[in-house]
mmCIF file with all atom_site columns, C-alpha atoms in Angstrom:
data_model
loop_
_atom_site.group_PDB
_atom_site.id
_atom_site.type_symbol
_atom_site.label_atom_id
_atom_site.label_alt_id
_atom_site.label_comp_id
_atom_site.label_asym_id
_atom_site.label_entity_id
_atom_site.label_seq_id
_atom_site.pdbx_PDB_ins_code
_atom_site.Cartn_x
_atom_site.Cartn_y
_atom_site.Cartn_z
_atom_site.occupancy
_atom_site.B_iso_or_equiv
_atom_site.pdbx_formal_charge
_atom_site.auth_seq_id
_atom_site.auth_comp_id
_atom_site.auth_asym_id
_atom_site.auth_atom_id
_atom_site.pdbx_PDB_model_num
ATOM 1   C CA . UNK A 1 1   ? 57.586 147.664 106.688 1.00 49.00 ? 1   UNK A CA 1
ATOM 2   C CA . UNK A 1 2   ? 60.036 145.608 108.848 1.00 55.00 ? 2   UNK A CA 1
ATOM 3   C CA . UNK A 1 3   ? 59.088 142.695 111.008 1.00 64.00 ? 3   UNK A CA 1
ATOM 4   C CA . UNK A 1 4   ? 60.928 141.165 113.895 1.00 65.00 ? 4   UNK A CA 1
ATOM 5   C CA . UNK A 1 5   ? 60.376 138.380 116.369 1.00 63.00 ? 5   UNK A CA 1
ATOM 6   C CA . UNK A 1 6   ? 62.254 138.116 119.518 1.00 66.00 ? 6   UNK A CA 1
ATOM 7   C CA . UNK A 1 7   ? 62.925 135.088 121.861 1.00 62.00 ? 7   UNK A CA 1
ATOM 8   C CA . UNK A 1 8   ? 62.916 136.364 125.380 1.00 62.00 ? 8   UNK A CA 1
ATOM 9   C CA . UNK A 1 9   ? 62.684 134.118 128.430 1.00 59.00 ? 9   UNK A CA 1
ATOM 10  C CA . UNK A 1 10  ? 60.323 136.515 130.407 1.00 67.00 ? 10  UNK A CA 1
ATOM 11  C CA . UNK A 1 11  ? 58.140 139.385 130.208 1.00 71.00 ? 11  UNK A CA 1
ATOM 12  C CA . UNK A 1 12  ? 60.852 141.420 132.135 1.00 76.00 ? 12  UNK A CA 1
ATOM 13  C CA . UNK A 1 13  ? 63.357 140.699 129.256 1.00 73.00 ? 13  UNK A CA 1
ATOM 14  C CA . UNK A 1 14  ? 60.954 141.634 126.708 1.00 76.00 ? 14  UNK A CA 1
ATOM 15  C CA . UNK A 1 15  ? 60.240 144.974 128.378 1.00 82.00 ? 15  UNK A CA 1
ATOM 16  C CA . UNK A 1 16  ? 63.852 145.721 128.197 1.00 83.00 ? 16  UNK A CA 1
ATOM 17  C CA . UNK A 1 17  ? 63.851 145.048 124.430 1.00 83.00 ? 17  UNK A CA 1
ATOM 18  C CA . UNK A 1 18  ? 60.829 147.421 124.193 1.00 86.00 ? 18  UNK A CA 1
ATOM 19  C CA . UNK A 1 19  ? 62.660 150.067 126.214 1.00 89.00 ? 19  UNK A CA 1
ATOM 20  C CA . UNK A 1 20  ? 65.706 150.054 123.621 1.00 87.00 ? 20  UNK A CA 1
ATOM 21  C CA . UNK A 1 21  ? 63.237 150.499 120.790 1.00 88.00 ? 21  UNK A CA 1
ATOM 22  C CA . UNK A 1 22  ? 61.751 153.565 122.610 1.00 91.00 ? 22  UNK A CA 1
ATOM 23  C CA . UNK A 1 23  ? 65.176 154.823 123.309 1.00 92.00 ? 23  UNK A CA 1
ATOM 24  C CA . UNK A 1 24  ? 66.012 154.458 119.452 1.00 91.00 ? 24  UNK A CA 1
ATOM 25  C CA . UNK A 1 25  ? 63.084 156.961 118.953 1.00 94.00 ? 25  UNK A CA 1
ATOM 26  C CA . UNK A 1 26  ? 60.253 154.685 118.105 1.00 93.00 ? 26  UNK A CA 1
ATOM 27  C CA . UNK A 1 27  ? 56.706 155.119 119.415 1.00 94.00 ? 27  UNK A CA 1
ATOM 28  C CA . UNK A 1 28  ? 54.359 152.183 120.226 1.00 92.00 ? 28  UNK A CA 1
ATOM 29  C CA . UNK A 1 29  ? 51.183 152.392 118.185 1.00 92.00 ? 29  UNK A CA 1
ATOM 30  C CA . UNK A 1 30  ? 48.598 151.386 120.671 1.00 87.00 ? 30  UNK A CA 1
ATOM 31  C CA . UNK A 1 31  ? 45.992 151.887 117.907 1.00 88.00 ? 31  UNK A CA 1
ATOM 32  C CA . UNK A 1 32  ? 47.214 149.274 115.714 1.00 80.00 ? 32  UNK A CA 1
ATOM 33  C CA . UNK A 1 33  ? 45.688 145.628 115.360 1.00 73.00 ? 33  UNK A CA 1
ATOM 34  C CA . UNK A 1 34  ? 49.234 144.092 115.691 1.00 72.00 ? 34  UNK A CA 1
ATOM 35  C CA . UNK A 1 35  ? 49.909 144.806 119.347 1.00 74.00 ? 35  UNK A CA 1
ATOM 36  C CA . UNK A 1 36  ? 53.769 144.936 118.612 1.00 81.00 ? 36  UNK A CA 1
ATOM 37  C CA . UNK A 1 37  ? 53.756 147.837 115.984 1.00 85.00 ? 37  UNK A CA 1
ATOM 38  C CA . UNK A 1 38  ? 56.220 150.583 116.468 1.00 88.00 ? 38  UNK A CA 1
ATOM 39  C CA . UNK A 1 39  ? 56.374 153.888 114.318 1.00 92.00 ? 39  UNK A CA 1
ATOM 40  C CA . UNK A 1 40  ? 59.928 155.182 113.599 1.00 91.00 ? 40  UNK A CA 1
ATOM 41  C CA . UNK A 1 41  ? 60.610 159.018 113.868 1.00 93.00 ? 41  UNK A CA 1
ATOM 42  C CA . UNK A 1 42  ? 60.231 159.019 110.073 1.00 93.00 ? 42  UNK A CA 1
ATOM 43  C CA . UNK A 1 43  ? 57.212 157.029 109.909 1.00 90.00 ? 43  UNK A CA 1
ATOM 44  C CA . UNK A 1 44  ? 58.449 153.457 108.992 1.00 88.00 ? 44  UNK A CA 1
ATOM 45  C CA . UNK A 1 45  ? 56.563 150.604 110.634 1.00 85.00 ? 45  UNK A CA 1
ATOM 46  C CA . UNK A 1 46  ? 58.180 147.927 112.819 1.00 83.00 ? 46  UNK A CA 1
ATOM 47  C CA . UNK A 1 47  ? 56.427 145.016 113.873 1.00 81.00 ? 47  UNK A CA 1
ATOM 48  C CA . UNK A 1 48  ? 58.040 143.115 116.838 1.00 80.00 ? 48  UNK A CA 1
ATOM 49  C CA . UNK A 1 49  ? 56.487 139.942 118.155 1.00 73.00 ? 49  UNK A CA 1
ATOM 50  C CA . UNK A 1 50  ? 57.761 137.952 120.951 1.00 69.00 ? 50  UNK A CA 1
ATOM 51  C CA . UNK A 1 51  ? 58.038 134.213 120.680 1.00 64.00 ? 51  UNK A CA 1
ATOM 52  C CA . UNK A 1 52  ? 57.604 132.082 124.149 1.00 59.00 ? 52  UNK A CA 1
ATOM 53  C CA . UNK A 1 53  ? 55.171 130.966 126.616 1.00 59.00 ? 53  UNK A CA 1
ATOM 54  C CA . UNK A 1 54  ? 55.371 133.910 129.080 1.00 54.00 ? 54  UNK A CA 1
ATOM 55  C CA . UNK A 1 55  ? 52.696 136.755 129.279 1.00 52.00 ? 55  UNK A CA 1
ATOM 56  C CA . UNK A 1 56  ? 52.947 138.973 126.090 1.00 53.00 ? 56  UNK A CA 1
ATOM 57  C CA . UNK A 1 57  ? 54.510 136.454 123.836 1.00 51.00 ? 57  UNK A CA 1
ATOM 58  C CA . UNK A 1 58  ? 52.812 134.781 121.071 1.00 55.00 ? 58  UNK A CA 1
ATOM 59  C CA . UNK A 1 59  ? 53.185 131.101 122.130 1.00 55.00 ? 59  UNK A CA 1
ATOM 60  C CA . UNK A 1 60  ? 52.675 130.178 118.706 1.00 72.00 ? 60  UNK A CA 1
ATOM 61  C CA . UNK A 1 61  ? 54.480 127.051 117.621 1.00 78.00 ? 61  UNK A CA 1
ATOM 62  C CA . UNK A 1 62  ? 55.448 128.765 114.175 1.00 79.00 ? 62  UNK A CA 1
ATOM 63  C CA . UNK A 1 63  ? 57.076 131.522 116.092 1.00 72.00 ? 63  UNK A CA 1
ATOM 64  C CA . UNK A 1 64  ? 59.088 129.022 118.136 1.00 72.00 ? 64  UNK A CA 1
ATOM 65  C CA . UNK A 1 65  ? 60.173 127.302 115.107 1.00 81.00 ? 65  UNK A CA 1
ATOM 66  C CA . UNK A 1 66  ? 61.086 130.568 113.245 1.00 76.00 ? 66  UNK A CA 1
ATOM 67  C CA . UNK A 1 67  ? 63.279 131.426 116.169 1.00 73.00 ? 67  UNK A CA 1
ATOM 68  C CA . UNK A 1 68  ? 64.840 127.925 116.083 1.00 79.00 ? 68  UNK A CA 1
ATOM 69  C CA . UNK A 1 69  ? 65.667 127.930 112.573 1.00 81.00 ? 69  UNK A CA 1
ATOM 70  C CA . UNK A 1 70  ? 66.837 131.754 112.731 1.00 77.00 ? 70  UNK A CA 1
ATOM 71  C CA . UNK A 1 71  ? 70.444 132.428 111.382 1.00 79.00 ? 71  UNK A CA 1
ATOM 72  C CA . UNK A 1 72  ? 73.084 134.327 112.753 1.00 75.00 ? 72  UNK A CA 1
ATOM 73  C CA . UNK A 1 73  ? 74.512 137.541 111.218 1.00 72.00 ? 73  UNK A CA 1
ATOM 74  C CA . UNK A 1 74  ? 78.344 137.426 110.592 1.00 77.00 ? 74  UNK A CA 1
ATOM 75  C CA . UNK A 1 75  ? 78.675 141.074 111.758 1.00 75.00 ? 75  UNK A CA 1
ATOM 76  C CA . UNK A 1 76  ? 76.303 140.812 114.753 1.00 68.00 ? 76  UNK A CA 1
ATOM 77  C CA . UNK A 1 77  ? 76.191 137.393 116.057 1.00 68.00 ? 77  UNK A CA 1
ATOM 78  C CA . UNK A 1 78  ? 73.558 138.478 118.708 1.00 68.00 ? 78  UNK A CA 1
ATOM 79  C CA . UNK A 1 79  ? 71.172 139.248 116.013 1.00 67.00 ? 79  UNK A CA 1
ATOM 80  C CA . UNK A 1 80  ? 69.574 136.553 113.842 1.00 71.00 ? 80  UNK A CA 1
ATOM 81  C CA . UNK A 1 81  ? 67.493 136.808 110.868 1.00 75.00 ? 81  UNK A CA 1
ATOM 82  C CA . UNK A 1 82  ? 64.693 134.342 109.913 1.00 77.00 ? 82  UNK A CA 1
ATOM 83  C CA . UNK A 1 83  ? 65.815 131.524 107.566 1.00 85.00 ? 83  UNK A CA 1
ATOM 84  C CA . UNK A 1 84  ? 63.672 131.265 104.518 1.00 89.00 ? 84  UNK A CA 1
ATOM 85  C CA . UNK A 1 85  ? 61.773 128.327 106.148 1.00 91.00 ? 85  UNK A CA 1
ATOM 86  C CA . UNK A 1 86  ? 60.918 130.381 109.203 1.00 87.00 ? 86  UNK A CA 1
ATOM 87  C CA . UNK A 1 87  ? 59.849 133.388 107.047 1.00 86.00 ? 87  UNK A CA 1
ATOM 88  C CA . UNK A 1 88  ? 57.753 130.965 105.017 1.00 92.00 ? 88  UNK A CA 1
ATOM 89  C CA . UNK A 1 89  ? 56.051 129.589 108.237 1.00 90.00 ? 89  UNK A CA 1
ATOM 90  C CA . UNK A 1 90  ? 55.415 132.946 109.703 1.00 83.00 ? 90  UNK A CA 1
ATOM 91  C CA . UNK A 1 91  ? 53.949 134.573 106.669 1.00 86.00 ? 91  UNK A CA 1
ATOM 92  C CA . UNK A 1 92  ? 51.783 131.518 105.927 1.00 90.00 ? 92  UNK A CA 1
ATOM 93  C CA . UNK A 1 93  ? 50.468 131.831 109.644 1.00 86.00 ? 93  UNK A CA 1
ATOM 94  C CA . UNK A 1 94  ? 49.703 135.542 109.073 1.00 82.00 ? 94  UNK A CA 1
ATOM 95  C CA . UNK A 1 95  ? 48.117 134.679 105.784 1.00 88.00 ? 95  UNK A CA 1
ATOM 96  C CA . UNK A 1 96  ? 45.875 132.304 107.589 1.00 87.00 ? 96  UNK A CA 1
ATOM 97  C CA . UNK A 1 97  ? 44.842 134.961 110.051 1.00 82.00 ? 97  UNK A CA 1
ATOM 98  C CA . UNK A 1 98  ? 44.209 137.909 107.783 1.00 80.00 ? 98  UNK A CA 1
ATOM 99  C CA . UNK A 1 99  ? 44.598 137.083 104.156 1.00 80.00 ? 99  UNK A CA 1
ATOM 100 C CA . UNK A 1 100 ? 42.903 133.932 103.299 1.00 82.00 ? 100 UNK A CA 1
ATOM 101 C CA . UNK A 1 101 ? 39.537 135.520 102.506 1.00 86.00 ? 101 UNK A CA 1
ATOM 102 C CA . UNK A 1 102 ? 41.024 137.878 99.639  1.00 88.00 ? 102 UNK A CA 1
ATOM 103 C CA . UNK A 1 103 ? 44.512 136.458 98.552  1.00 88.00 ? 103 UNK A CA 1
ATOM 104 C CA . UNK A 1 104 ? 44.876 139.322 95.819  1.00 87.00 ? 104 UNK A CA 1
ATOM 105 C CA . UNK A 1 105 ? 44.914 141.733 98.581  1.00 87.00 ? 105 UNK A CA 1
ATOM 106 C CA . UNK A 1 106 ? 47.183 139.974 101.131 1.00 87.00 ? 106 UNK A CA 1
ATOM 107 C CA . UNK A 1 107 ? 50.546 141.473 101.517 1.00 85.00 ? 107 UNK A CA 1
ATOM 108 C CA . UNK A 1 108 ? 51.487 138.323 103.310 1.00 88.00 ? 108 UNK A CA 1
ATOM 109 C CA . UNK A 1 109 ? 50.772 136.273 100.114 1.00 92.00 ? 109 UNK A CA 1
ATOM 110 C CA . UNK A 1 110 ? 52.820 138.757 98.268  1.00 91.00 ? 110 UNK A CA 1
ATOM 111 C CA . UNK A 1 111 ? 55.779 138.094 100.306 1.00 89.00 ? 111 UNK A CA 1
ATOM 112 C CA . UNK A 1 112 ? 55.193 134.285 100.150 1.00 93.00 ? 112 UNK A CA 1
ATOM 113 C CA . UNK A 1 113 ? 55.338 134.644 96.422  1.00 94.00 ? 113 UNK A CA 1
ATOM 114 C CA . UNK A 1 114 ? 58.517 136.265 96.346  1.00 91.00 ? 114 UNK A CA 1
ATOM 115 C CA . UNK A 1 115 ? 60.118 134.046 98.866  1.00 92.00 ? 115 UNK A CA 1
ATOM 116 C CA . UNK A 1 116 ? 58.874 130.946 96.876  1.00 96.00 ? 116 UNK A CA 1
ATOM 117 C CA . UNK A 1 117 ? 60.684 132.237 93.524  1.00 95.00 ? 117 UNK A CA 1
ATOM 118 C CA . UNK A 1 118 ? 63.589 134.177 95.140  1.00 92.00 ? 118 UNK A CA 1
ATOM 119 C CA . UNK A 1 119 ? 65.598 131.683 97.107  1.00 91.00 ? 119 UNK A CA 1
ATOM 120 C CA . UNK A 1 120 ? 66.317 127.929 97.381  1.00 93.00 ? 120 UNK A CA 1
ATOM 121 C CA . UNK A 1 121 ? 63.629 127.347 99.809  1.00 94.00 ? 121 UNK A CA 1
ATOM 122 C CA . UNK A 1 122 ? 63.526 123.534 99.199  1.00 95.00 ? 122 UNK A CA 1
ATOM 123 C CA . UNK A 1 123 ? 67.236 123.306 100.184 1.00 94.00 ? 123 UNK A CA 1
ATOM 124 C CA . UNK A 1 124 ? 66.825 125.184 103.192 1.00 93.00 ? 124 UNK A CA 1
ATOM 125 C CA . UNK A 1 125 ? 63.634 122.999 104.217 1.00 94.00 ? 125 UNK A CA 1
ATOM 126 C CA . UNK A 1 126 ? 65.537 119.849 103.458 1.00 94.00 ? 126 UNK A CA 1
ATOM 127 C CA . UNK A 1 127 ? 68.087 120.996 106.082 1.00 93.00 ? 127 UNK A CA 1
ATOM 128 C CA . UNK A 1 128 ? 65.776 121.365 108.718 1.00 92.00 ? 128 UNK A CA 1
ATOM 129 C CA . UNK A 1 129 ? 64.543 118.838 111.427 1.00 92.00 ? 129 UNK A CA 1
ATOM 130 C CA . UNK A 1 130 ? 61.657 116.382 110.874 1.00 93.00 ? 130 UNK A CA 1
ATOM 131 C CA . UNK A 1 131 ? 59.126 118.647 112.894 1.00 91.00 ? 131 UNK A CA 1
ATOM 132 C CA . UNK A 1 132 ? 60.137 121.734 110.828 1.00 93.00 ? 132 UNK A CA 1
ATOM 133 C CA . UNK A 1 133 ? 59.532 119.824 107.407 1.00 94.00 ? 133 UNK A CA 1
ATOM 134 C CA . UNK A 1 134 ? 56.113 118.618 108.865 1.00 94.00 ? 134 UNK A CA 1
ATOM 135 C CA . UNK A 1 135 ? 55.054 122.106 109.504 1.00 93.00 ? 135 UNK A CA 1
ATOM 136 C CA . UNK A 1 136 ? 56.378 123.283 106.121 1.00 95.00 ? 136 UNK A CA 1
ATOM 137 C CA . UNK A 1 137 ? 54.312 120.425 104.665 1.00 95.00 ? 137 UNK A CA 1
ATOM 138 C CA . UNK A 1 138 ? 51.122 121.471 106.453 1.00 94.00 ? 138 UNK A CA 1
ATOM 139 C CA . UNK A 1 139 ? 51.500 125.202 105.450 1.00 94.00 ? 139 UNK A CA 1
ATOM 140 C CA . UNK A 1 140 ? 52.422 124.319 101.887 1.00 96.00 ? 140 UNK A CA 1
ATOM 141 C CA . UNK A 1 141 ? 49.282 122.103 101.493 1.00 96.00 ? 141 UNK A CA 1
ATOM 142 C CA . UNK A 1 142 ? 47.114 124.696 103.273 1.00 96.00 ? 142 UNK A CA 1
ATOM 143 C CA . UNK A 1 143 ? 48.271 127.337 100.845 1.00 96.00 ? 143 UNK A CA 1
ATOM 144 C CA . UNK A 1 144 ? 47.631 125.132 97.583  1.00 96.00 ? 144 UNK A CA 1
ATOM 145 C CA . UNK A 1 145 ? 44.087 124.639 98.905  1.00 95.00 ? 145 UNK A CA 1
ATOM 146 C CA . UNK A 1 146 ? 43.290 128.306 99.036  1.00 95.00 ? 146 UNK A CA 1
ATOM 147 C CA . UNK A 1 147 ? 40.503 129.358 96.546  1.00 93.00 ? 147 UNK A CA 1
ATOM 148 C CA . UNK A 1 148 ? 41.830 132.117 94.436  1.00 92.00 ? 148 UNK A CA 1
ATOM 149 C CA . UNK A 1 149 ? 45.423 131.319 95.287  1.00 94.00 ? 149 UNK A CA 1
ATOM 150 C CA . UNK A 1 150 ? 46.586 131.172 91.514  1.00 95.00 ? 150 UNK A CA 1
ATOM 151 C CA . UNK A 1 151 ? 44.751 134.430 90.876  1.00 94.00 ? 151 UNK A CA 1
ATOM 152 C CA . UNK A 1 152 ? 46.151 135.994 93.978  1.00 94.00 ? 152 UNK A CA 1
ATOM 153 C CA . UNK A 1 153 ? 49.810 134.995 93.048  1.00 95.00 ? 153 UNK A CA 1
ATOM 154 C CA . UNK A 1 154 ? 49.176 136.369 89.320  1.00 94.00 ? 154 UNK A CA 1
ATOM 155 C CA . UNK A 1 155 ? 48.134 139.618 90.828  1.00 93.00 ? 155 UNK A CA 1
ATOM 156 C CA . UNK A 1 156 ? 51.069 140.021 92.925  1.00 92.00 ? 156 UNK A CA 1
ATOM 157 C CA . UNK A 1 157 ? 53.671 139.076 90.360  1.00 93.00 ? 157 UNK A CA 1
ATOM 158 C CA . UNK A 1 158 ? 52.059 141.399 87.870  1.00 91.00 ? 158 UNK A CA 1
ATOM 159 C CA . UNK A 1 159 ? 52.350 144.120 90.572  1.00 89.00 ? 159 UNK A CA 1
ATOM 160 C CA . UNK A 1 160 ? 56.143 143.652 90.781  1.00 84.00 ? 160 UNK A CA 1
ATOM 161 C CA . UNK A 1 161 ? 56.398 144.044 86.796  1.00 84.00 ? 161 UNK A CA 1
ATOM 162 C CA . UNK A 1 162 ? 58.807 141.127 86.418  1.00 83.00 ? 162 UNK A CA 1
ATOM 163 C CA . UNK A 1 163 ? 61.686 141.625 84.039  1.00 84.00 ? 163 UNK A CA 1
ATOM 164 C CA . UNK A 1 164 ? 61.472 139.378 80.869  1.00 81.00 ? 164 UNK A CA 1
ATOM 165 C CA . UNK A 1 165 ? 61.812 136.485 80.376  1.00 84.00 ? 165 UNK A CA 1
ATOM 166 C CA . UNK A 1 166 ? 60.061 136.156 83.577  1.00 89.00 ? 166 UNK A CA 1
ATOM 167 C CA . UNK A 1 167 ? 56.253 136.795 83.550  1.00 92.00 ? 167 UNK A CA 1
ATOM 168 C CA . UNK A 1 168 ? 53.331 136.497 86.095  1.00 94.00 ? 168 UNK A CA 1
ATOM 169 C CA . UNK A 1 169 ? 52.302 133.225 84.667  1.00 95.00 ? 169 UNK A CA 1
ATOM 170 C CA . UNK A 1 170 ? 55.778 131.607 84.657  1.00 95.00 ? 170 UNK A CA 1
ATOM 171 C CA . UNK A 1 171 ? 56.470 132.816 88.127  1.00 95.00 ? 171 UNK A CA 1
ATOM 172 C CA . UNK A 1 172 ? 52.974 131.668 89.410  1.00 95.00 ? 172 UNK A CA 1
ATOM 173 C CA . UNK A 1 173 ? 53.660 128.331 88.094  1.00 96.00 ? 173 UNK A CA 1
ATOM 174 C CA . UNK A 1 174 ? 57.102 128.450 89.741  1.00 96.00 ? 174 UNK A CA 1
ATOM 175 C CA . UNK A 1 175 ? 55.734 129.315 92.973  1.00 96.00 ? 175 UNK A CA 1
ATOM 176 C CA . UNK A 1 176 ? 53.104 126.593 92.903  1.00 97.00 ? 176 UNK A CA 1
ATOM 177 C CA . UNK A 1 177 ? 55.588 124.132 91.762  1.00 97.00 ? 177 UNK A CA 1
ATOM 178 C CA . UNK A 1 178 ? 57.898 125.066 94.915  1.00 97.00 ? 178 UNK A CA 1
ATOM 179 C CA . UNK A 1 179 ? 54.859 124.301 97.197  1.00 97.00 ? 179 UNK A CA 1
ATOM 180 C CA . UNK A 1 180 ? 54.463 120.976 95.572  1.00 97.00 ? 180 UNK A CA 1
ATOM 181 C CA . UNK A 1 181 ? 58.030 120.288 96.097  1.00 96.00 ? 181 UNK A CA 1
ATOM 182 C CA . UNK A 1 182 ? 58.011 121.375 99.691  1.00 96.00 ? 182 UNK A CA 1
ATOM 183 C CA . UNK A 1 183 ? 55.021 118.972 100.158 1.00 96.00 ? 183 UNK A CA 1
ATOM 184 C CA . UNK A 1 184 ? 56.926 115.978 98.637  1.00 94.00 ? 184 UNK A CA 1
ATOM 185 C CA . UNK A 1 185 ? 60.123 116.900 100.664 1.00 86.00 ? 185 UNK A CA 1
ATOM 186 C CA . UNK A 1 186 ? 58.374 116.675 103.959 1.00 62.00 ? 186 UNK A CA 1
ATOM 187 C CA . UNK A 1 187 ? 56.926 113.197 103.338 1.00 62.00 ? 187 UNK A CA 1
#
């Protein structure tokens, strides 16, 4: 699936974005738990959240930080994509909401696992403002405190059939080490 977060100043502006999505052939999935879920004409899922303090927006500090740290696309400067830190924060918040009880089944934890070993998230965090680093530290600490985190990470890495010399154990150790480094960086 594809996730998107939009910063909009008002409900009216967010409604305009939703109309553009409808015009592109998507239908709003009103039965979904995620109230911003859209389904493409071919069945792909598109989850859209609005960050901000207006009615219909999340109001979440994590969403606002994710928007603040988003990076512009070279070919479309009006569209920005989440930075590694922004994605970590959003996926960690989602994991808190819906994955903490069963880490091995959490798609959010699977995304976090790949993010921790797939990019230089420590460098991205180091370049962030102090308030962002503080939130990164909090999320990394909470992740490391999850009972069953290691078994969840191992399962997610095994499901992705790593290419040797990588194996689930070494990738799990690397992910845990990245979380430790993120905690240390933010102090």
